[in-house]
Amino acid sequence: ADRGYLSTGQLVPRGQDGAMIEDADYAADRLLQLLETGLMPVIDGDPIPLAAQSICVHGDSPGAVAMAARIRTRLTDQGVHIRGFLTP
């Protein structure tokens, strides 16, 4: 959720502009677009197809807990069901 993607499908290397996403609402918007269209916005071109099985917020990012909470709220408000990895 908090990392940018390149048009190759790779994460933007840390230290490069666009690598880290700090705005929780922007992160949630990207995830909602991914869930609705199967396409992930990238920093260097048109959105790319991406099949995600999970969402990660990096715990070493400033404000990670608040970001995760905001993303969860935004997604559940849109009817997205969130569950743990081990939930059948």
PDB file of N, CA and C in Angstrom:
ATOM      1  N   ALA A   1       0.812  -1.199   0.000  1.00  0.00           N
ATOM      2  CA  ALA A   1       0.000   0.000   0.000  1.00  0.00           C
ATOM      3  C   ALA A   1       0.855   1.263   0.000  1.00  0.00           C
ATOM      4  N   ASP A   2       2.009   1.183   0.665  1.00  0.00           N
ATOM      5  CA  ASP A   2       2.807   2.392   0.852  1.00  0.00           C
ATOM      6  C   ASP A   2       4.055   2.450  -0.031  1.00  0.00           C
ATOM      7  N   ARG A   3       4.077   1.662  -1.105  1.00  0.00           N
ATOM      8  CA  ARG A   3       5.210   1.684  -2.033  1.00  0.00           C
ATOM      9  C   ARG A   3       4.719   1.958  -3.449  1.00  0.00           C
ATOM     10  N   GLY A   4       5.527   2.701  -4.179  1.00  0.00           N
ATOM     11  CA  GLY A   4       5.223   2.967  -5.571  1.00  0.00           C
ATOM     12  C   GLY A   4       5.699   1.836  -6.466  1.00  0.00           C
ATOM     13  N   TYR A   5       5.073   1.717  -7.627  1.00  0.00           N
ATOM     14  CA  TYR A   5       5.439   0.693  -8.609  1.00  0.00           C
ATOM     15  C   TYR A   5       5.965   1.337  -9.884  1.00  0.00           C
ATOM     16  N   LEU A   6       6.838   0.602 -10.551  1.00  0.00           N
ATOM     17  CA  LEU A   6       7.321   0.963 -11.880  1.00  0.00           C
ATOM     18  C   LEU A   6       6.496   0.224 -12.928  1.00  0.00           C
ATOM     19  N   SER A   7       6.583   0.662 -14.170  1.00  0.00           N
ATOM     20  CA  SER A   7       5.830   0.011 -15.244  1.00  0.00           C
ATOM     21  C   SER A   7       6.298  -1.424 -15.490  1.00  0.00           C
ATOM     22  N   THR A   8       7.452  -1.801 -14.952  1.00  0.00           N
ATOM     23  CA  THR A   8       7.952  -3.176 -15.059  1.00  0.00           C
ATOM     24  C   THR A   8       7.289  -4.104 -14.041  1.00  0.00           C
ATOM     25  N   GLY A   9       6.517  -3.526 -13.107  1.00  0.00           N
ATOM     26  CA  GLY A   9       5.899  -4.308 -12.047  1.00  0.00           C
ATOM     27  C   GLY A   9       6.747  -4.385 -10.796  1.00  0.00           C
ATOM     28  N   GLN A  10       7.931  -3.807 -10.840  1.00  0.00           N
ATOM     29  CA  GLN A  10       8.808  -3.795  -9.675  1.00  0.00           C
ATOM     30  C   GLN A  10       8.494  -2.594  -8.793  1.00  0.00           C
ATOM     31  N   LEU A  11       8.852  -2.727  -7.506  1.00  0.00           N
ATOM     32  CA  LEU A  11       8.724  -1.588  -6.607  1.00  0.00           C
ATOM     33  C   LEU A  11       9.745  -0.525  -6.992  1.00  0.00           C
ATOM     34  N   VAL A  12       9.365   0.738  -6.820  1.00  0.00           N
ATOM     35  CA  VAL A  12      10.310   1.829  -7.024  1.00  0.00           C
ATOM     36  C   VAL A  12      11.389   1.693  -5.947  1.00  0.00           C
ATOM     37  N   PRO A  13      12.671   1.708  -6.326  1.00  0.00           N
ATOM     38  CA  PRO A  13      13.729   1.578  -5.324  1.00  0.00           C
ATOM     39  C   PRO A  13      13.640   2.676  -4.265  1.00  0.00           C
ATOM     40  N   ARG A  14      13.819   2.264  -3.002  1.00  0.00           N
ATOM     41  CA  ARG A  14      13.814   3.255  -1.919  1.00  0.00           C
ATOM     42  C   ARG A  14      14.899   4.283  -2.206  1.00  0.00           C
ATOM     43  N   GLY A  15      14.622   5.518  -1.875  1.00  0.00           N
ATOM     44  CA  GLY A  15      15.547   6.599  -2.152  1.00  0.00           C
ATOM     45  C   GLY A  15      15.225   7.318  -3.451  1.00  0.00           C
ATOM     46  N   GLN A  16      14.468   6.682  -4.325  1.00  0.00           N
ATOM     47  CA  GLN A  16      14.050   7.305  -5.584  1.00  0.00           C
ATOM     48  C   GLN A  16      12.700   7.974  -5.363  1.00  0.00           C
ATOM     49  N   ASP A  17      12.475   9.113  -6.025  1.00  0.00           N
ATOM     50  CA  ASP A  17      11.181   9.786  -5.925  1.00  0.00           C
ATOM     51  C   ASP A  17      10.060   8.822  -6.285  1.00  0.00           C
ATOM     52  N   GLY A  18       9.007   8.823  -5.471  1.00  0.00           N
ATOM     53  CA  GLY A  18       7.861   7.966  -5.723  1.00  0.00           C
ATOM     54  C   GLY A  18       7.953   6.597  -5.076  1.00  0.00           C
ATOM     55  N   ALA A  19       9.054   6.318  -4.384  1.00  0.00           N
ATOM     56  CA  ALA A  19       9.225   4.996  -3.762  1.00  0.00           C
ATOM     57  C   ALA A  19       8.260   4.788  -2.604  1.00  0.00           C
ATOM     58  N   MET A  20       8.123   5.795  -1.770  1.00  0.00           N
ATOM     59  CA  MET A  20       7.288   5.679  -0.579  1.00  0.00           C
ATOM     60  C   MET A  20       6.043   6.548  -0.728  1.00  0.00           C
ATOM     61  N   ILE A  21       4.915   5.989  -0.378  1.00  0.00           N
ATOM     62  CA  ILE A  21       3.651   6.722  -0.388  1.00  0.00           C
ATOM     63  C   ILE A  21       3.311   7.038   1.058  1.00  0.00           C
ATOM     64  N   GLU A  22       3.174   8.314   1.361  1.00  0.00           N
ATOM     65  CA  GLU A  22       2.941   8.741   2.736  1.00  0.00           C
ATOM     66  C   GLU A  22       1.514   9.198   2.980  1.00  0.00           C
ATOM     67  N   ASP A  23       0.753   9.443   1.925  1.00  0.00           N
ATOM     68  CA  ASP A  23      -0.628   9.905   2.046  1.00  0.00           C
ATOM     69  C   ASP A  23      -1.555   8.693   2.051  1.00  0.00           C
ATOM     70  N   ALA A  24      -2.190   8.445   3.192  1.00  0.00           N
ATOM     71  CA  ALA A  24      -3.038   7.254   3.348  1.00  0.00           C
ATOM     72  C   ALA A  24      -4.222   7.263   2.391  1.00  0.00           C
ATOM     73  N   ASP A  25      -4.800   8.421   2.145  1.00  0.00           N
ATOM     74  CA  ASP A  25      -5.940   8.471   1.228  1.00  0.00           C
ATOM     75  C   ASP A  25      -5.512   8.176  -0.206  1.00  0.00           C
ATOM     76  N   TYR A  26      -4.349   8.661  -0.595  1.00  0.00           N
ATOM     77  CA  TYR A  26      -3.828   8.341  -1.929  1.00  0.00           C
ATOM     78  C   TYR A  26      -3.550   6.843  -2.032  1.00  0.00           C
ATOM     79  N   ALA A  27      -2.959   6.275  -0.985  1.00  0.00           N
ATOM     80  CA  ALA A  27      -2.701   4.829  -0.972  1.00  0.00           C
ATOM     81  C   ALA A  27      -4.010   4.054  -1.096  1.00  0.00           C
ATOM     82  N   ALA A  28      -5.029   4.478  -0.357  1.00  0.00           N
ATOM     83  CA  ALA A  28      -6.332   3.807  -0.419  1.00  0.00           C
ATOM     84  C   ALA A  28      -6.952   3.950  -1.805  1.00  0.00           C
ATOM     85  N   ASP A  29      -6.832   5.125  -2.407  1.00  0.00           N
ATOM     86  CA  ASP A  29      -7.362   5.327  -3.764  1.00  0.00           C
ATOM     87  C   ASP A  29      -6.713   4.353  -4.750  1.00  0.00           C
ATOM     88  N   ARG A  30      -5.400   4.173  -4.642  1.00  0.00           N
ATOM     89  CA  ARG A  30      -4.688   3.245  -5.527  1.00  0.00           C
ATOM     90  C   ARG A  30      -5.183   1.821  -5.326  1.00  0.00           C
ATOM     91  N   LEU A  31      -5.377   1.432  -4.061  1.00  0.00           N
ATOM     92  CA  LEU A  31      -5.842   0.076  -3.774  1.00  0.00           C
ATOM     93  C   LEU A  31      -7.263  -0.136  -4.274  1.00  0.00           C
ATOM     94  N   LEU A  32      -8.115   0.858  -4.104  1.00  0.00           N
ATOM     95  CA  LEU A  32      -9.482   0.731  -4.609  1.00  0.00           C
ATOM     96  C   LEU A  32      -9.484   0.612  -6.130  1.00  0.00           C
ATOM     97  N   GLN A  33      -8.627   1.385  -6.800  1.00  0.00           N
ATOM     98  CA  GLN A  33      -8.513   1.262  -8.258  1.00  0.00           C
ATOM     99  C   GLN A  33      -8.059  -0.145  -8.625  1.00  0.00           C
ATOM    100  N   LEU A  34      -7.078  -0.671  -7.894  1.00  0.00           N
ATOM    101  CA  LEU A  34      -6.594  -2.024  -8.162  1.00  0.00           C
ATOM    102  C   LEU A  34      -7.710  -3.045  -7.989  1.00  0.00           C
ATOM    103  N   LEU A  35      -8.468  -2.922  -6.918  1.00  0.00           N
ATOM    104  CA  LEU A  35      -9.550  -3.869  -6.663  1.00  0.00           C
ATOM    105  C   LEU A  35     -10.662  -3.773  -7.702  1.00  0.00           C
ATOM    106  N   GLU A  36     -10.940  -2.567  -8.178  1.00  0.00           N
ATOM    107  CA  GLU A  36     -12.023  -2.362  -9.138  1.00  0.00           C
ATOM    108  C   GLU A  36     -11.627  -2.723 -10.570  1.00  0.00           C
ATOM    109  N   THR A  37     -10.365  -2.482 -10.925  1.00  0.00           N
ATOM    110  CA  THR A  37      -9.959  -2.626 -12.325  1.00  0.00           C
ATOM    111  C   THR A  37      -8.887  -3.685 -12.568  1.00  0.00           C
ATOM    112  N   GLY A  38      -8.200  -4.105 -11.507  1.00  0.00           N
ATOM    113  CA  GLY A  38      -7.066  -5.013 -11.679  1.00  0.00           C
ATOM    114  C   GLY A  38      -5.813  -4.306 -12.155  1.00  0.00           C
ATOM    115  N   LEU A  39      -5.849  -2.967 -12.152  1.00  0.00           N
ATOM    116  CA  LEU A  39      -4.717  -2.172 -12.616  1.00  0.00           C
ATOM    117  C   LEU A  39      -4.137  -1.348 -11.475  1.00  0.00           C
ATOM    118  N   MET A  40      -2.798  -1.312 -11.401  1.00  0.00           N
ATOM    119  CA  MET A  40      -2.105  -0.533 -10.379  1.00  0.00           C
ATOM    120  C   MET A  40      -1.453   0.674 -11.034  1.00  0.00           C
ATOM    121  N   PRO A  41      -1.704   1.879 -10.502  1.00  0.00           N
ATOM    122  CA  PRO A  41      -1.004   3.055 -11.018  1.00  0.00           C
ATOM    123  C   PRO A  41       0.510   2.905 -10.813  1.00  0.00           C
ATOM    124  N   VAL A  42       1.278   3.421 -11.753  1.00  0.00           N
ATOM    125  CA  VAL A  42       2.738   3.387 -11.673  1.00  0.00           C
ATOM    126  C   VAL A  42       3.277   4.801 -11.830  1.00  0.00           C
ATOM    127  N   ILE A  43       4.553   4.990 -11.479  1.00  0.00           N
ATOM    128  CA  ILE A  43       5.109   6.343 -11.532  1.00  0.00           C
ATOM    129  C   ILE A  43       5.624   6.720 -12.916  1.00  0.00           C
ATOM    130  N   ASP A  44       5.745   5.738 -13.816  1.00  0.00           N
ATOM    131  CA  ASP A  44       6.389   6.013 -15.101  1.00  0.00           C
ATOM    132  C   ASP A  44       5.587   5.537 -16.311  1.00  0.00           C
ATOM    133  N   GLY A  45       4.269   5.602 -16.216  1.00  0.00           N
ATOM    134  CA  GLY A  45       3.479   5.196 -17.370  1.00  0.00           C
ATOM    135  C   GLY A  45       2.042   4.912 -17.007  1.00  0.00           C
ATOM    136  N   ASP A  46       1.384   4.165 -17.879  1.00  0.00           N
ATOM    137  CA  ASP A  46      -0.008   3.795 -17.666  1.00  0.00           C
ATOM    138  C   ASP A  46      -0.106   2.705 -16.607  1.00  0.00           C
ATOM    139  N   PRO A  47      -1.244   2.628 -15.906  1.00  0.00           N
ATOM    140  CA  PRO A  47      -1.429   1.564 -14.907  1.00  0.00           C
ATOM    141  C   PRO A  47      -1.175   0.181 -15.511  1.00  0.00           C
ATOM    142  N   ILE A  48      -0.667  -0.717 -14.674  1.00  0.00           N
ATOM    143  CA  ILE A  48      -0.321  -2.068 -15.126  1.00  0.00           C
ATOM    144  C   ILE A  48      -1.213  -3.103 -14.454  1.00  0.00           C
ATOM    145  N   PRO A  49      -1.452  -4.234 -15.127  1.00  0.00           N
ATOM    146  CA  PRO A  49      -2.200  -5.317 -14.483  1.00  0.00           C
ATOM    147  C   PRO A  49      -1.402  -5.855 -13.292  1.00  0.00           C
ATOM    148  N   LEU A  50      -2.094  -6.091 -12.194  1.00  0.00           N
ATOM    149  CA  LEU A  50      -1.440  -6.626 -11.000  1.00  0.00           C
ATOM    150  C   LEU A  50      -2.430  -7.518 -10.268  1.00  0.00           C
ATOM    151  N   ALA A  51      -2.017  -8.719  -9.959  1.00  0.00           N
ATOM    152  CA  ALA A  51      -2.849  -9.652  -9.192  1.00  0.00           C
ATOM    153  C   ALA A  51      -2.265  -9.740  -7.789  1.00  0.00           C
ATOM    154  N   ALA A  52      -2.875  -9.055  -6.849  1.00  0.00           N
ATOM    155  CA  ALA A  52      -2.372  -9.023  -5.471  1.00  0.00           C
ATOM    156  C   ALA A  52      -3.164  -9.981  -4.597  1.00  0.00           C
ATOM    157  N   GLN A  53      -2.470 -10.649  -3.706  1.00  0.00           N
ATOM    158  CA  GLN A  53      -3.104 -11.545  -2.747  1.00  0.00           C
ATOM    159  C   GLN A  53      -3.136 -10.939  -1.349  1.00  0.00           C
ATOM    160  N   SER A  54      -2.377  -9.874  -1.153  1.00  0.00           N
ATOM    161  CA  SER A  54      -2.320  -9.236   0.163  1.00  0.00           C
ATOM    162  C   SER A  54      -1.953  -7.767  -0.004  1.00  0.00           C
ATOM    163  N   ILE A  55      -2.118  -7.038   1.075  1.00  0.00           N
ATOM    164  CA  ILE A  55      -1.762  -5.620   1.117  1.00  0.00           C
ATOM    165  C   ILE A  55      -0.768  -5.450   2.255  1.00  0.00           C
ATOM    166  N   CYS A  56       0.317  -4.738   2.002  1.00  0.00           N
ATOM    167  CA  CYS A  56       1.359  -4.533   3.007  1.00  0.00           C
ATOM    168  C   CYS A  56       1.545  -3.042   3.268  1.00  0.00           C
ATOM    169  N   VAL A  57       1.602  -2.685   4.543  1.00  0.00           N
ATOM    170  CA  VAL A  57       2.057  -1.366   4.970  1.00  0.00           C
ATOM    171  C   VAL A  57       3.332  -1.624   5.761  1.00  0.00           C
ATOM    172  N   HIS A  58       4.430  -1.049   5.339  1.00  0.00           N
ATOM    173  CA  HIS A  58       5.718  -1.302   5.978  1.00  0.00           C
ATOM    174  C   HIS A  58       5.773  -0.653   7.359  1.00  0.00           C
ATOM    175  N   GLY A  59       6.039  -1.447   8.360  1.00  0.00           N
ATOM    176  CA  GLY A  59       6.042  -0.982   9.743  1.00  0.00           C
ATOM    177  C   GLY A  59       7.152  -0.010  10.074  1.00  0.00           C
ATOM    178  N   ASP A  60       8.184   0.078   9.229  1.00  0.00           N
ATOM    179  CA  ASP A  60       9.273   1.013   9.497  1.00  0.00           C
ATOM    180  C   ASP A  60       9.006   2.392   8.900  1.00  0.00           C
ATOM    181  N   SER A  61       7.849   2.557   8.280  1.00  0.00           N
ATOM    182  CA  SER A  61       7.477   3.854   7.717  1.00  0.00           C
ATOM    183  C   SER A  61       6.868   4.730   8.805  1.00  0.00           C
ATOM    184  N   PRO A  62       7.205   6.024   8.817  1.00  0.00           N
ATOM    185  CA  PRO A  62       6.566   6.918   9.792  1.00  0.00           C
ATOM    186  C   PRO A  62       5.050   6.920   9.590  1.00  0.00           C
ATOM    187  N   GLY A  63       4.310   6.807  10.676  1.00  0.00           N
ATOM    188  CA  GLY A  63       2.857   6.844  10.589  1.00  0.00           C
ATOM    189  C   GLY A  63       2.233   5.577  10.049  1.00  0.00           C
ATOM    190  N   ALA A  64       2.956   4.458  10.078  1.00  0.00           N
ATOM    191  CA  ALA A  64       2.462   3.210   9.482  1.00  0.00           C
ATOM    192  C   ALA A  64       1.154   2.739  10.104  1.00  0.00           C
ATOM    193  N   VAL A  65       1.030   2.842  11.416  1.00  0.00           N
ATOM    194  CA  VAL A  65      -0.190   2.364  12.082  1.00  0.00           C
ATOM    195  C   VAL A  65      -1.382   3.214  11.670  1.00  0.00           C
ATOM    196  N   ALA A  66      -1.200   4.531  11.663  1.00  0.00           N
ATOM    197  CA  ALA A  66      -2.284   5.425  11.254  1.00  0.00           C
ATOM    198  C   ALA A  66      -2.642   5.190   9.789  1.00  0.00           C
ATOM    199  N   MET A  67      -1.632   4.955   8.945  1.00  0.00           N
ATOM    200  CA  MET A  67      -1.903   4.697   7.533  1.00  0.00           C
ATOM    201  C   MET A  67      -2.704   3.414   7.376  1.00  0.00           C
ATOM    202  N   ALA A  68      -2.297   2.361   8.060  1.00  0.00           N
ATOM    203  CA  ALA A  68      -3.010   1.085   7.958  1.00  0.00           C
ATOM    204  C   ALA A  68      -4.457   1.234   8.416  1.00  0.00           C
ATOM    205  N   ALA A  69      -4.665   1.972   9.498  1.00  0.00           N
ATOM    206  CA  ALA A  69      -6.024   2.178  10.010  1.00  0.00           C
ATOM    207  C   ALA A  69      -6.871   2.949   9.004  1.00  0.00           C
ATOM    208  N   ARG A  70      -6.302   3.988   8.407  1.00  0.00           N
ATOM    209  CA  ARG A  70      -7.047   4.798   7.432  1.00  0.00           C
ATOM    210  C   ARG A  70      -7.373   3.976   6.183  1.00  0.00           C
ATOM    211  N   ILE A  71      -6.416   3.210   5.708  1.00  0.00           N
ATOM    212  CA  ILE A  71      -6.657   2.370   4.535  1.00  0.00           C
ATOM    213  C   ILE A  71      -7.748   1.361   4.839  1.00  0.00           C
ATOM    214  N   ARG A  72      -7.679   0.728   6.002  1.00  0.00           N
ATOM    215  CA  ARG A  72      -8.706  -0.253   6.384  1.00  0.00           C
ATOM    216  C   ARG A  72     -10.086   0.399   6.384  1.00  0.00           C
ATOM    217  N   THR A  73     -10.193   1.581   6.979  1.00  0.00           N
ATOM    218  CA  THR A  73     -11.470   2.291   7.024  1.00  0.00           C
ATOM    219  C   THR A  73     -11.978   2.586   5.622  1.00  0.00           C
ATOM    220  N   ARG A  74     -11.115   3.123   4.776  1.00  0.00           N
ATOM    221  CA  ARG A  74     -11.526   3.456   3.402  1.00  0.00           C
ATOM    222  C   ARG A  74     -11.987   2.222   2.642  1.00  0.00           C
ATOM    223  N   LEU A  75     -11.246   1.118   2.773  1.00  0.00           N
ATOM    224  CA  LEU A  75     -11.607  -0.094   2.040  1.00  0.00           C
ATOM    225  C   LEU A  75     -12.905  -0.694   2.567  1.00  0.00           C
ATOM    226  N   THR A  76     -13.046  -0.792   3.877  1.00  0.00           N
ATOM    227  CA  THR A  76     -14.269  -1.388   4.425  1.00  0.00           C
ATOM    228  C   THR A  76     -15.476  -0.502   4.154  1.00  0.00           C
ATOM    229  N   ASP A  77     -15.280   0.820   4.129  1.00  0.00           N
ATOM    230  CA  ASP A  77     -16.383   1.723   3.777  1.00  0.00           C
ATOM    231  C   ASP A  77     -16.883   1.462   2.353  1.00  0.00           C
ATOM    232  N   GLN A  78     -16.016   0.920   1.505  1.00  0.00           N
ATOM    233  CA  GLN A  78     -16.386   0.603   0.119  1.00  0.00           C
ATOM    234  C   GLN A  78     -16.827  -0.852  -0.038  1.00  0.00           C
ATOM    235  N   GLY A  79     -16.982  -1.549   1.088  1.00  0.00           N
ATOM    236  CA  GLY A  79     -17.483  -2.915   1.039  1.00  0.00           C
ATOM    237  C   GLY A  79     -16.427  -3.992   0.853  1.00  0.00           C
ATOM    238  N   VAL A  80     -15.161  -3.619   0.967  1.00  0.00           N
ATOM    239  CA  VAL A  80     -14.086  -4.600   0.834  1.00  0.00           C
ATOM    240  C   VAL A  80     -14.005  -5.409   2.125  1.00  0.00           C
ATOM    241  N   HIS A  81     -13.997  -6.740   2.001  1.00  0.00           N
ATOM    242  CA  HIS A  81     -13.876  -7.633   3.154  1.00  0.00           C
ATOM    243  C   HIS A  81     -12.392  -7.869   3.424  1.00  0.00           C
ATOM    244  N   ILE A  82     -11.960  -7.568   4.636  1.00  0.00           N
ATOM    245  CA  ILE A  82     -10.559  -7.745   5.016  1.00  0.00           C
ATOM    246  C   ILE A  82     -10.471  -8.892   6.009  1.00  0.00           C
ATOM    247  N   ARG A  83      -9.508  -9.787   5.773  1.00  0.00           N
ATOM    248  CA  ARG A  83      -9.328 -10.917   6.686  1.00  0.00           C
ATOM    249  C   ARG A  83      -7.847 -11.225   6.821  1.00  0.00           C
ATOM    250  N   GLY A  84      -7.511 -11.964   7.869  1.00  0.00           N
ATOM    251  CA  GLY A  84      -6.130 -12.357   8.101  1.00  0.00           C
ATOM    252  C   GLY A  84      -5.682 -13.434   7.133  1.00  0.00           C
ATOM    253  N   PHE A  85      -4.381 -13.639   7.042  1.00  0.00           N
ATOM    254  CA  PHE A  85      -3.814 -14.644   6.148  1.00  0.00           C
ATOM    255  C   PHE A  85      -4.327 -16.046   6.439  1.00  0.00           C
ATOM    256  N   LEU A  86      -4.521 -16.371   7.702  1.00  0.00           N
ATOM    257  CA  LEU A  86      -4.884 -17.734   8.073  1.00  0.00           C
ATOM    258  C   LEU A  86      -6.381 -17.968   8.147  1.00  0.00           C
ATOM    259  N   THR A  87      -7.168 -16.932   7.856  1.00  0.00           N
ATOM    260  CA  THR A  87      -8.621 -17.081   7.861  1.00  0.00           C
ATOM    261  C   THR A  87      -9.049 -17.815   6.594  1.00  0.00           C
ATOM    262  N   PRO A  88      -9.791 -18.923   6.743  1.00  0.00           N
ATOM    263  CA  PRO A  88     -10.207 -19.672   5.538  1.00  0.00           C
ATOM    264  C   PRO A  88     -11.221 -18.904   4.694  1.00  0.00           C
TER     265      PRO A  88
END
